[in-house]
mmCIF file of C-alpha atoms in Angstrom:
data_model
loop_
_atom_site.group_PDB
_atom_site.id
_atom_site.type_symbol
_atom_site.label_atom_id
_atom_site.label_comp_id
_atom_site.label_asym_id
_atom_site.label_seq_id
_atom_site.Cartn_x
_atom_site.Cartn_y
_atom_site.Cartn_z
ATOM 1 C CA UNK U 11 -2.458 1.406 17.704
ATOM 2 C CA UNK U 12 -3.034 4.823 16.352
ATOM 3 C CA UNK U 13 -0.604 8.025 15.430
ATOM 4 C CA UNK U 14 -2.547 10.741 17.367
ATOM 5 C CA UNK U 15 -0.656 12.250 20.093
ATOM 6 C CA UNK U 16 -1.286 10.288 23.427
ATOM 7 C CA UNK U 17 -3.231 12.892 25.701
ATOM 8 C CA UNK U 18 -2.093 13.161 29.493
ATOM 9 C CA UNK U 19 -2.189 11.243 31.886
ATOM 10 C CA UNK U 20 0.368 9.172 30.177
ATOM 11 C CA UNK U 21 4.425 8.241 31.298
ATOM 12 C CA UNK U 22 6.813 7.001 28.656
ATOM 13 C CA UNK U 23 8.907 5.726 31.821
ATOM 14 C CA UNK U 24 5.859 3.295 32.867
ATOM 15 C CA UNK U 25 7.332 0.037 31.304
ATOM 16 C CA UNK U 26 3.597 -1.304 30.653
ATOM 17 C CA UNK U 27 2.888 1.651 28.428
ATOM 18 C CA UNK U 28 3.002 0.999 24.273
ATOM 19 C CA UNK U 29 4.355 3.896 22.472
ATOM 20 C CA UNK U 30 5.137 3.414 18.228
ATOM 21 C CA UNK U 31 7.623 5.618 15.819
ATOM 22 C CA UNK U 32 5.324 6.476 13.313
ATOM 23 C CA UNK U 33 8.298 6.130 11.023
ATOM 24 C CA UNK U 34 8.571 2.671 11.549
ATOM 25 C CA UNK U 35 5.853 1.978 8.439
ATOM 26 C CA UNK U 36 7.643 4.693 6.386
ATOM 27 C CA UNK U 37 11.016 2.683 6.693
ATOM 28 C CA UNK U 38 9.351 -0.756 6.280
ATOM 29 C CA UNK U 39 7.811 0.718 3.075
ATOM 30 C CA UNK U 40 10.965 1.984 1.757
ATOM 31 C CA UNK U 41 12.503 -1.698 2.018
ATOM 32 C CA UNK U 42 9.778 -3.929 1.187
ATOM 33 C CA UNK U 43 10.372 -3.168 -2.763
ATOM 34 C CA UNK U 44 13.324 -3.928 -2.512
ATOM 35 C CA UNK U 45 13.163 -7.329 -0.707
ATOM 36 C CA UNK U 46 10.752 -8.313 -2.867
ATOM 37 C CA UNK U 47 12.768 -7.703 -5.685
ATOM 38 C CA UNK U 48 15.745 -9.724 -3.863
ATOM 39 C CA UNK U 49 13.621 -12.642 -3.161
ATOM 40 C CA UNK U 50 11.778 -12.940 -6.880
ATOM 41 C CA UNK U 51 15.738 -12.337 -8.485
ATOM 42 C CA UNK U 52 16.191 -15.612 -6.390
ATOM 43 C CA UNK U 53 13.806 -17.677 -7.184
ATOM 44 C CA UNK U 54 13.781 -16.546 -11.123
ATOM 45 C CA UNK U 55 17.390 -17.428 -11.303
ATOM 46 C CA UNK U 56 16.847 -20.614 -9.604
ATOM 47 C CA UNK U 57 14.338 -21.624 -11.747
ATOM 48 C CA UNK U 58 16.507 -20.402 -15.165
ATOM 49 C CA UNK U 59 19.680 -22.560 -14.397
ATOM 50 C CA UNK U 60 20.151 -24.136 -11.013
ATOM 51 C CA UNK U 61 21.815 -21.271 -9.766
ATOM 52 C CA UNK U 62 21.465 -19.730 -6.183
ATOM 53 C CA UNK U 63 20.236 -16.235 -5.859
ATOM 54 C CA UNK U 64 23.569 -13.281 -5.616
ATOM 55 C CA UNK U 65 21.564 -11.775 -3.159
ATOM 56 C CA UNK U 66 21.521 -7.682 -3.126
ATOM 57 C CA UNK U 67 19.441 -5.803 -5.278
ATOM 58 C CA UNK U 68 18.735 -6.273 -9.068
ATOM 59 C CA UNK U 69 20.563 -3.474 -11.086
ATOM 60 C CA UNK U 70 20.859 -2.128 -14.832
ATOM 61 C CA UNK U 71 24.248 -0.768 -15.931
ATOM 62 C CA UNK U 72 22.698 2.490 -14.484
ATOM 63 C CA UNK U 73 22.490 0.471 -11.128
ATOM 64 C CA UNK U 74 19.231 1.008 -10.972
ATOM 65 C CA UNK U 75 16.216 -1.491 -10.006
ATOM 66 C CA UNK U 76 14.601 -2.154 -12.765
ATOM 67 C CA UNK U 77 12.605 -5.338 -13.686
ATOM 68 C CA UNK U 78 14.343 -8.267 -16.465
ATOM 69 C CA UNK U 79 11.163 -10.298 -16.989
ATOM 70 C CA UNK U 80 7.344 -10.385 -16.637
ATOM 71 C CA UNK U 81 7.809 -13.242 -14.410
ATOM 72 C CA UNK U 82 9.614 -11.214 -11.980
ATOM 73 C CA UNK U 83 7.385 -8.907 -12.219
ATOM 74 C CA UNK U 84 4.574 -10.836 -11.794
ATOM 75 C CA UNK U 85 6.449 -12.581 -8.224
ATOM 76 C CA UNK U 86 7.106 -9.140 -6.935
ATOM 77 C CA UNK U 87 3.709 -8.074 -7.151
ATOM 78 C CA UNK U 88 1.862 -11.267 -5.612
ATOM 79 C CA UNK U 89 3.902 -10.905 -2.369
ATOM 80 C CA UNK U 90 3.827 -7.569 -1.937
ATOM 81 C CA UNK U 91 0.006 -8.043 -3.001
ATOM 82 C CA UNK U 92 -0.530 -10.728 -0.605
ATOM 83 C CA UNK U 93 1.741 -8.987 2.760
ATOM 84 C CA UNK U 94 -0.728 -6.108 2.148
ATOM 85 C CA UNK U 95 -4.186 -7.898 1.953
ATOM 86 C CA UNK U 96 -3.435 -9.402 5.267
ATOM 87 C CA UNK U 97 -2.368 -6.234 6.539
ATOM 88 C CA UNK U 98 -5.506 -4.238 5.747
ATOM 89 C CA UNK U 99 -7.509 -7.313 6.944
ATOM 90 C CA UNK U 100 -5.967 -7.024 10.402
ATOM 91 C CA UNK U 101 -6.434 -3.515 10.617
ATOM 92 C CA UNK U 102 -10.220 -3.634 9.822
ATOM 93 C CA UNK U 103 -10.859 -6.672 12.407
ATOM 94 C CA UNK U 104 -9.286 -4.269 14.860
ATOM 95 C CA UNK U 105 -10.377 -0.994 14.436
ATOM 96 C CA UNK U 106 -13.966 -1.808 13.183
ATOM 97 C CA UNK U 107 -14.569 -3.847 16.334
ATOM 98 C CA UNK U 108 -16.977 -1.189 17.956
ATOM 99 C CA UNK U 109 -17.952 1.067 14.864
ATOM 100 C CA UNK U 110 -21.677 0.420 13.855
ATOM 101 C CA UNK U 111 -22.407 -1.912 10.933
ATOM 102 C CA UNK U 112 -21.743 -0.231 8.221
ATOM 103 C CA UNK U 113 -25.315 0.462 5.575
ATOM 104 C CA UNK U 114 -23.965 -0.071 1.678
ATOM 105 C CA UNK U 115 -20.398 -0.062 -0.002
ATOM 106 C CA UNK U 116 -20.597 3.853 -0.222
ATOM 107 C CA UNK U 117 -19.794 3.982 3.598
ATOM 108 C CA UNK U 118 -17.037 1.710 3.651
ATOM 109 C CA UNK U 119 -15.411 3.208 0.829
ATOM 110 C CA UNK U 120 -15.364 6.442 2.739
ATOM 111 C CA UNK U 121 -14.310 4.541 5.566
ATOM 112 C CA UNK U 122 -11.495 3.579 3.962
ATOM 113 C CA UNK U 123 -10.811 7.332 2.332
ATOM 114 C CA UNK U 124 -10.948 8.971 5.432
ATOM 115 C CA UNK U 125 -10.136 6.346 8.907
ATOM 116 C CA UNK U 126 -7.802 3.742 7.431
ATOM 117 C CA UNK U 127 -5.668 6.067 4.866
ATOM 118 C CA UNK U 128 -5.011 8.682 8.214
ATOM 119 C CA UNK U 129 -3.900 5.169 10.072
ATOM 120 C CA UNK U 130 -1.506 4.124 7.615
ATOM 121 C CA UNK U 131 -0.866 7.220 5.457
ATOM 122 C CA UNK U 132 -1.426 9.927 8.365
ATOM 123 C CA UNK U 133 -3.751 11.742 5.845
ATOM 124 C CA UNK U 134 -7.449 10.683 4.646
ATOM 125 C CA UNK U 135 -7.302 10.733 0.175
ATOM 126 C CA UNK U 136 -7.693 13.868 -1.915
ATOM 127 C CA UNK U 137 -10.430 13.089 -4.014
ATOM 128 C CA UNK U 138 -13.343 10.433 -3.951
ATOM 129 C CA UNK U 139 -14.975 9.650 -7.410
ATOM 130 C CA UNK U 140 -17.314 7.115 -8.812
ATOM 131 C CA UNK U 141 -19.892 6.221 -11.243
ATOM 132 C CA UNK U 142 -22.322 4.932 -8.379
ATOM 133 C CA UNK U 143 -22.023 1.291 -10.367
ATOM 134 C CA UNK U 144 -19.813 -0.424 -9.014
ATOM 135 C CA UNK U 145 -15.997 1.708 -9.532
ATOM 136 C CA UNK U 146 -14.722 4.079 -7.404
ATOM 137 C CA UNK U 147 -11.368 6.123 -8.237
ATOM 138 C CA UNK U 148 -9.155 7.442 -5.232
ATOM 139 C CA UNK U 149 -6.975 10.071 -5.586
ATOM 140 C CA UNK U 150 -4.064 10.924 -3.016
ATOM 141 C CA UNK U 151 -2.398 14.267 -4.006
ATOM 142 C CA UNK U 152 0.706 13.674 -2.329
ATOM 143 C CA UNK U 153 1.183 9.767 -1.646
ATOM 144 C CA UNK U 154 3.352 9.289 1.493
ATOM 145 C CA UNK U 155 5.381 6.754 0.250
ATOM 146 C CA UNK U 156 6.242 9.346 -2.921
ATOM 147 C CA UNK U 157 6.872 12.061 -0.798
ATOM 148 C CA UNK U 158 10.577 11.518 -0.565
ATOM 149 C CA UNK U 159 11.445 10.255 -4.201
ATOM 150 C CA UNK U 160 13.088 11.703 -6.537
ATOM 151 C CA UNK U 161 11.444 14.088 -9.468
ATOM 152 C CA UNK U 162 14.345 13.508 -12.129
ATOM 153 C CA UNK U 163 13.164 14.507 -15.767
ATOM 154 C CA UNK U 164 12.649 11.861 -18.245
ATOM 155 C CA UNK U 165 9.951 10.105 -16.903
ATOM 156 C CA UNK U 166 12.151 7.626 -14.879
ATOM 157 C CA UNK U 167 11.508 7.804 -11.699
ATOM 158 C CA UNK U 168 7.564 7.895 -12.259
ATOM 159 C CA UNK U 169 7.744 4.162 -13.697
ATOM 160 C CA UNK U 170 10.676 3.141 -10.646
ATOM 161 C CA UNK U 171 7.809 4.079 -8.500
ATOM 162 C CA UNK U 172 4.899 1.892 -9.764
ATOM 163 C CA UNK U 173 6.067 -1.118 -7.449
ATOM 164 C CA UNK U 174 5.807 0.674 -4.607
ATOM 165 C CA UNK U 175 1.746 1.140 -4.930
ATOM 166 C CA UNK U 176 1.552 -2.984 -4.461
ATOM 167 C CA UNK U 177 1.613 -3.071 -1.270
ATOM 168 C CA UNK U 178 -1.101 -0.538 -0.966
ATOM 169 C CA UNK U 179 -2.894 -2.132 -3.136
ATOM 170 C CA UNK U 180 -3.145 -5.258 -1.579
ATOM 171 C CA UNK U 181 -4.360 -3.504 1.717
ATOM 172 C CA UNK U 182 -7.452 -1.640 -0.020
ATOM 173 C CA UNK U 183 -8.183 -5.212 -1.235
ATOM 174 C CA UNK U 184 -7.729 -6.845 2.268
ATOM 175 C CA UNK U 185 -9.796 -4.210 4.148
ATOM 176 C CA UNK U 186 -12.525 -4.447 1.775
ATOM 177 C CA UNK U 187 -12.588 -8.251 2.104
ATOM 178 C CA UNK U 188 -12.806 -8.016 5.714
ATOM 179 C CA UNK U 189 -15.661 -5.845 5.568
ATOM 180 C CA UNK U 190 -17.343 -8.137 2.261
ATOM 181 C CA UNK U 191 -16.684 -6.170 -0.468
ATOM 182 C CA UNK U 192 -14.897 -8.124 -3.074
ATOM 183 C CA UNK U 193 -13.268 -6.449 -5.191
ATOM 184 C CA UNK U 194 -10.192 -5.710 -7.642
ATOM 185 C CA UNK U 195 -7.946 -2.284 -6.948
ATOM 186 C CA UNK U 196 -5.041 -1.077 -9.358
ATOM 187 C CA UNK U 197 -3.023 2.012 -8.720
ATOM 188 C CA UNK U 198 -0.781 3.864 -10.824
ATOM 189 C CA UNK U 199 0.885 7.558 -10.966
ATOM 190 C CA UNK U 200 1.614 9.771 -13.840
ATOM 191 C CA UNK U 201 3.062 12.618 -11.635
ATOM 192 C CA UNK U 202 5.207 11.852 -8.206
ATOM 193 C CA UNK U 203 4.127 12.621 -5.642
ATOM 194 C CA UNK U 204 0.147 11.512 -6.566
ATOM 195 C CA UNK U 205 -1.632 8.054 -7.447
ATOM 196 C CA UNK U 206 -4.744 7.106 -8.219
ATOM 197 C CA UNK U 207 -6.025 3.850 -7.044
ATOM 198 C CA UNK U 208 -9.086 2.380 -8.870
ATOM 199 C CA UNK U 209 -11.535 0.043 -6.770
ATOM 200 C CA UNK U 210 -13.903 -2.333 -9.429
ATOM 201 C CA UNK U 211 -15.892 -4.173 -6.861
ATOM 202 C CA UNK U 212 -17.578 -7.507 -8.442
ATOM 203 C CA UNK U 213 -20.510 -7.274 -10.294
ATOM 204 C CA UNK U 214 -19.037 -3.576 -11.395
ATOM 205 C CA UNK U 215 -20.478 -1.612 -14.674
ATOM 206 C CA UNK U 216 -18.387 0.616 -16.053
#
């Protein structure tokens, strides 16, 4: 899989050739927050009174989705957590297959800045920093998955967009496994369309 332009010779009539939307991963994005959401509203108000899940998306009298408890919270991060670690550990075990080993965390970090943020993200990340112990900070100027949200004043829409760097998350954490790196990653954005995603690998000093 990749999202460079197929060079010639190639026929999108030949019915053993694989061709892929590169907006498919935009849409799944967009609706993965909001499954989640579904699915911990579910099991939350199961677990409160005996009640079966409504179904549809959480709302505030604004209609907006918002989050009611930390244990909801806490449910809608592990799975979208946990769908992207096994994503980024599939894409490693694919596309490292023939790459040379790689020397010291350093490389793979860039690895991951550069190879598997243009794979997913169609981009490589802004800005690499770290303080050569342990912590490196990655910033991504304009975050695809921001790119289309809205800017409303008030602040709003800045913390409506924190579940949606999960998912990401989880993959940084799932790559890095795959290549031996533990390590814990959290994200957040003060200005849409950036974030920032902070990598503290075990053992870190900060």
């Amino acid at each position: 899989m990749s999202f460079d332009t197929p060079l010639p010779p190639y026929n999108a009539t030949d019915p053993h050739a694989s061709f892929l939307n590169s907006s498919c991963l935009d849409l799944l994005l967009i609706e993965l927050v909001p499954m989640a959401h579904r699915l911990a509203r579910e099991v939350v108000l199961s677990a409160d009174d005996g009640r079966e899940g409504e179904g549809g998306e959480p709302e505030t009298k604004e209609g907006r989705v918002e989050f009611e408890s930390e244990e909801e919270r806490d449910a809608v991060f592990y799975r979208l957590d946990g769908l992207g670690y096994r994503v980024g550990q599939g894409l490693v075990e694919r596309f490292t297959r023939e790459r040379p080993r790689f020397t010291d965390t350093l490389d793979v970090i860039k690895f991951l800045c550069k190879d598997l943020w243009t794979l997913v993200f169609r981009k490589q990340i802004d800005n690499l920093k770290t303080n050569h112990r342990g912590i490196y900070v990655l910033t991504d100027n304009t975050f695809r998955p921001f790119s289309r949200m809205s800017t409303e004043a008030g602040g709003g829409a800045v913390g409506r967009a924190q579940p949606f760097l999960f998912f990401p998350c989880g993959v940084i954490r799932g790559a890095l496994a795959a290549l031996g790196i533990a390590a814990s990653v959290h994200a957040e954005t003060a200005e849409l369309p950036g974030a920032t995603f902070q990598i503290k690998t075990a053992g870190a000093k900060v």
